[in-house]
Tab-separated table of C-alpha atoms in Angstrom:
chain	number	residue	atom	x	y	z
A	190	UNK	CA	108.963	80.567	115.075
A	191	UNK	CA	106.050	79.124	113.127
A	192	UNK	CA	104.836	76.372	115.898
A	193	UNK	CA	105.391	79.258	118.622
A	194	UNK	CA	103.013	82.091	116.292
A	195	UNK	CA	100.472	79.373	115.890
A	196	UNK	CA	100.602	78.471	119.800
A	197	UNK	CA	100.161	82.118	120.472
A	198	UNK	CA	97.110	82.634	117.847
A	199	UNK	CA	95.786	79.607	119.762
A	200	UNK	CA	96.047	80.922	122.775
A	201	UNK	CA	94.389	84.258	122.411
A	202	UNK	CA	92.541	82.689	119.974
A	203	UNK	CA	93.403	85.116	116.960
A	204	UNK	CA	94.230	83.083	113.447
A	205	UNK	CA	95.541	85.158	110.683
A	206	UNK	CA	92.979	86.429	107.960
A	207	UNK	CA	95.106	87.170	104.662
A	208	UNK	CA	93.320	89.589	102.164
A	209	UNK	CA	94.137	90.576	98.572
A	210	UNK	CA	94.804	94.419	98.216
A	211	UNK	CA	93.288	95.024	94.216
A	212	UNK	CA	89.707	93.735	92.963
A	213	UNK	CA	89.394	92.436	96.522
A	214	UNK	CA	89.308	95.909	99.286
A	215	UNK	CA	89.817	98.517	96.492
A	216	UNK	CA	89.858	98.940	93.097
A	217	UNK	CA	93.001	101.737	91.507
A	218	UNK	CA	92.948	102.849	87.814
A	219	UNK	CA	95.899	104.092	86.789
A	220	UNK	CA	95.693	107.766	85.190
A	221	UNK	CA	98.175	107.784	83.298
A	222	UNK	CA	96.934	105.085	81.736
A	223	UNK	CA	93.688	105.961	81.127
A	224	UNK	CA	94.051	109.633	80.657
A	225	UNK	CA	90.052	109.669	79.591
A	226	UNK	CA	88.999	108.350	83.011
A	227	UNK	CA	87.110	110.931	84.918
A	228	UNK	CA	88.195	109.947	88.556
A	229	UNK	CA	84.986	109.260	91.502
A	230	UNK	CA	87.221	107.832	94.247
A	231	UNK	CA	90.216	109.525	96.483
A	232	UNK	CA	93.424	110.221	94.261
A	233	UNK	CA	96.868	108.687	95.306
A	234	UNK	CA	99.844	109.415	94.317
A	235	UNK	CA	102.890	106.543	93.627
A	236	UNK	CA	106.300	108.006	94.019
A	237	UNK	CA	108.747	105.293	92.473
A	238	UNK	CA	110.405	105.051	89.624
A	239	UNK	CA	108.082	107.377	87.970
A	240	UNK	CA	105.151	109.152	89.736
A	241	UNK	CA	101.948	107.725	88.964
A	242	UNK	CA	97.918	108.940	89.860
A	243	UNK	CA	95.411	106.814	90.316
A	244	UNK	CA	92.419	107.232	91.212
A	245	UNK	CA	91.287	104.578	94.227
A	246	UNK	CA	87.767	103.533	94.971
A	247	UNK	CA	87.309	101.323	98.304
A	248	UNK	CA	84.824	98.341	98.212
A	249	UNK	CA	81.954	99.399	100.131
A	250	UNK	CA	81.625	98.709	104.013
A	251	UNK	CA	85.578	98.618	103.572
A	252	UNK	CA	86.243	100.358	106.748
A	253	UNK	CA	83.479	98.274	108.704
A	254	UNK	CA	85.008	95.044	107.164
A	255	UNK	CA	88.402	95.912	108.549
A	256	UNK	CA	87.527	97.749	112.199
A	257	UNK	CA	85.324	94.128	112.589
A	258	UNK	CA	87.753	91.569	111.468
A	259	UNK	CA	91.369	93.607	113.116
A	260	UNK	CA	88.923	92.532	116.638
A	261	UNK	CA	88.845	88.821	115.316
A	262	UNK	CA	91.894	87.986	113.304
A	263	UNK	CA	95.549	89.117	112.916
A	264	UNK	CA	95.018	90.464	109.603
A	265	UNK	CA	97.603	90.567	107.066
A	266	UNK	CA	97.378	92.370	102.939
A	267	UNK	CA	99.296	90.054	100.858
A	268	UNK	CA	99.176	91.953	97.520
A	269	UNK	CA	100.867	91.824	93.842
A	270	UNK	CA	100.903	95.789	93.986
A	271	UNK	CA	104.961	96.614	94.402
A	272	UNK	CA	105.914	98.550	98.434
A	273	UNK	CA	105.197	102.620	97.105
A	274	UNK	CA	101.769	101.945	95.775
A	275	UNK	CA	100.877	99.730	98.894
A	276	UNK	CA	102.270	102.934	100.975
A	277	UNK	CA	100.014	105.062	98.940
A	278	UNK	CA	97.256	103.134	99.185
A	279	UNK	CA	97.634	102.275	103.003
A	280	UNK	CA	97.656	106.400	103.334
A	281	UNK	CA	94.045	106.407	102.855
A	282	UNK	CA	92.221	103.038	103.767
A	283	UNK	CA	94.179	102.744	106.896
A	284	UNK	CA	96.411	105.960	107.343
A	285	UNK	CA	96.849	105.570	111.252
A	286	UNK	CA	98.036	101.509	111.094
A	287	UNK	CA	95.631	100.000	113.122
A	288	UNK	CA	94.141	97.332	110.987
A	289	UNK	CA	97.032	95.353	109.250
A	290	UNK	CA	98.829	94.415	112.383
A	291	UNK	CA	99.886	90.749	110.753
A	292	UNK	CA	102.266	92.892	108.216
A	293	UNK	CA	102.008	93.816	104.722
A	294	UNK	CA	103.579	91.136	101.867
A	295	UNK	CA	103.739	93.500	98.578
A	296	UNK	CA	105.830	92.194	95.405
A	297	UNK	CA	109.667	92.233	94.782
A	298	UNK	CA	111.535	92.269	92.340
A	299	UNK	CA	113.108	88.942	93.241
A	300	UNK	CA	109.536	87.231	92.851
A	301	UNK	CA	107.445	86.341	90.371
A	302	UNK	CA	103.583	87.799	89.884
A	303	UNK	CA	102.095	84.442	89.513
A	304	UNK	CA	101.807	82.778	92.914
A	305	UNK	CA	101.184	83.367	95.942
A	306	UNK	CA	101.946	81.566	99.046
A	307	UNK	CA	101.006	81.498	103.012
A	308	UNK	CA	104.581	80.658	103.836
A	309	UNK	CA	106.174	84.238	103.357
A	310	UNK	CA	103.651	85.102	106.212
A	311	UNK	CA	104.803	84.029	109.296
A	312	UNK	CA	101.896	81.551	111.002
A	313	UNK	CA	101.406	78.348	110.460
A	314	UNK	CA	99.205	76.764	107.569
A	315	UNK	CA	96.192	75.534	109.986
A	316	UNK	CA	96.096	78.835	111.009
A	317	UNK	CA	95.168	80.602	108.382
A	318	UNK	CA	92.692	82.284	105.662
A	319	UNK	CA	93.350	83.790	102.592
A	320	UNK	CA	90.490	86.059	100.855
A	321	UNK	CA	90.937	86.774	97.376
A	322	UNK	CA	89.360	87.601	94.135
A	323	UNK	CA	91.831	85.186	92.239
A	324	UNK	CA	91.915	81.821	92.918
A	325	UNK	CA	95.390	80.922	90.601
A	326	UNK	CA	97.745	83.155	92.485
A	327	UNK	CA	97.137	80.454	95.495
A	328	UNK	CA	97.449	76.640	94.279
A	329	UNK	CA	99.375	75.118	97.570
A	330	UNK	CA	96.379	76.572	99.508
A	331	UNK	CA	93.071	76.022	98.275
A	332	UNK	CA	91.729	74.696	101.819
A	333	UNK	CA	92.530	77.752	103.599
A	334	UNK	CA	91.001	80.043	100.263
A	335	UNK	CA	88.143	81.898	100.117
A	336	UNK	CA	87.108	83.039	97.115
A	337	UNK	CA	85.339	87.007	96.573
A	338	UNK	CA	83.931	88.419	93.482
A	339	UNK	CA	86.236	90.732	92.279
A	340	UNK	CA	85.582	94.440	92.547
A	341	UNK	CA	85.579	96.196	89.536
A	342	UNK	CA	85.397	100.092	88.292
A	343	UNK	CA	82.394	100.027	85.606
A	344	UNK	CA	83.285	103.079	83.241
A	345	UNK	CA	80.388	105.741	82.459
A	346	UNK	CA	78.593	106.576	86.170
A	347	UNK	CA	79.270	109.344	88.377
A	348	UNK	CA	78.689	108.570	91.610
A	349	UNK	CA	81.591	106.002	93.648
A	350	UNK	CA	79.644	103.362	94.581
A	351	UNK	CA	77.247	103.120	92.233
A	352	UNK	CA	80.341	102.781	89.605
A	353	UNK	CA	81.411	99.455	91.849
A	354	UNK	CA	79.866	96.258	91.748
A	355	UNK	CA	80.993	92.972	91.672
A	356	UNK	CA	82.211	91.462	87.984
């Protein structure tokens, strides 16, 4: 299946662009959490075991980034967030579907937080790039790794994107 998803990335010439969900296209604080956080960004809601609020802020241009890059790659979120906050989140930076059409790899429970890896997407290696604000999470694939400044929430400003800048 691998050799036949690579042929047909060749072919149409599409390769698979994987990006990091937190730090790297939005940043999420958790209000329950941080009960003292005066919230700038769109609120979400997580319905799992507990309900949780957050309060999500999208890097800036994030919409541009992603209407640009669905034309060139298959793009794929491979995130350590677990499948209800990635729904919640997906709700507002891409609530009709359009530009993750690789898939969505969120955490299990059956997996660890501490690596991850382009084989749980289906392409092949060579046909890949990962974009991420943390370079440990991907040790098997540092030649297909690009490395972004993560995207942090600086406390005390009032205005969204102001607040964001990289660390």
């Amino acid at each position: 299946l691998s050799t036949a998803d690579a042929e047909n990335k060749r072919k149409n010439r599409k390769l698979y662009l994987l990006l990091d969900l937190d730090e790297t296209l939005i940043v999420a604080k958790n209000l329950e959490k941080e009960p003292s956080h005066v919230p700038v960004g769109k609120p979400i809601v997580v319905q799992g075991r507990s309900t949780l609020r957050f309060d999500l802020i999208e890097r800036p241009g994030l919409q541009h980034f992603l209407r640009e890059v669905s034309k060139l790659f298959v793009v794929f979120m491979y995130t350590m967030g677990d499948e209800a906050y990635v729904r919640a989140v997906l709700d507002v930076i891409d609530p009709h579907g359009k530009n993750f059409a690789g898939g969505i790899a969120c955490w299990k429970e059956s997996e660890g937080r501490h690596h991850k890896y382009i084989e749980r997407v289906v392409c092949d290696r060579s046909m890949a790039l990962v974009v991420d604000d943390m370079m440990d999470y991907w040790t098997e694939d540092m030649p297909n790794f690009i490395l972004t400044p993560p995207l942090r929430r600086r406390s005390g400003r009032r205005r969204p994107h102001a607040a964001l800048r990289p660390a």
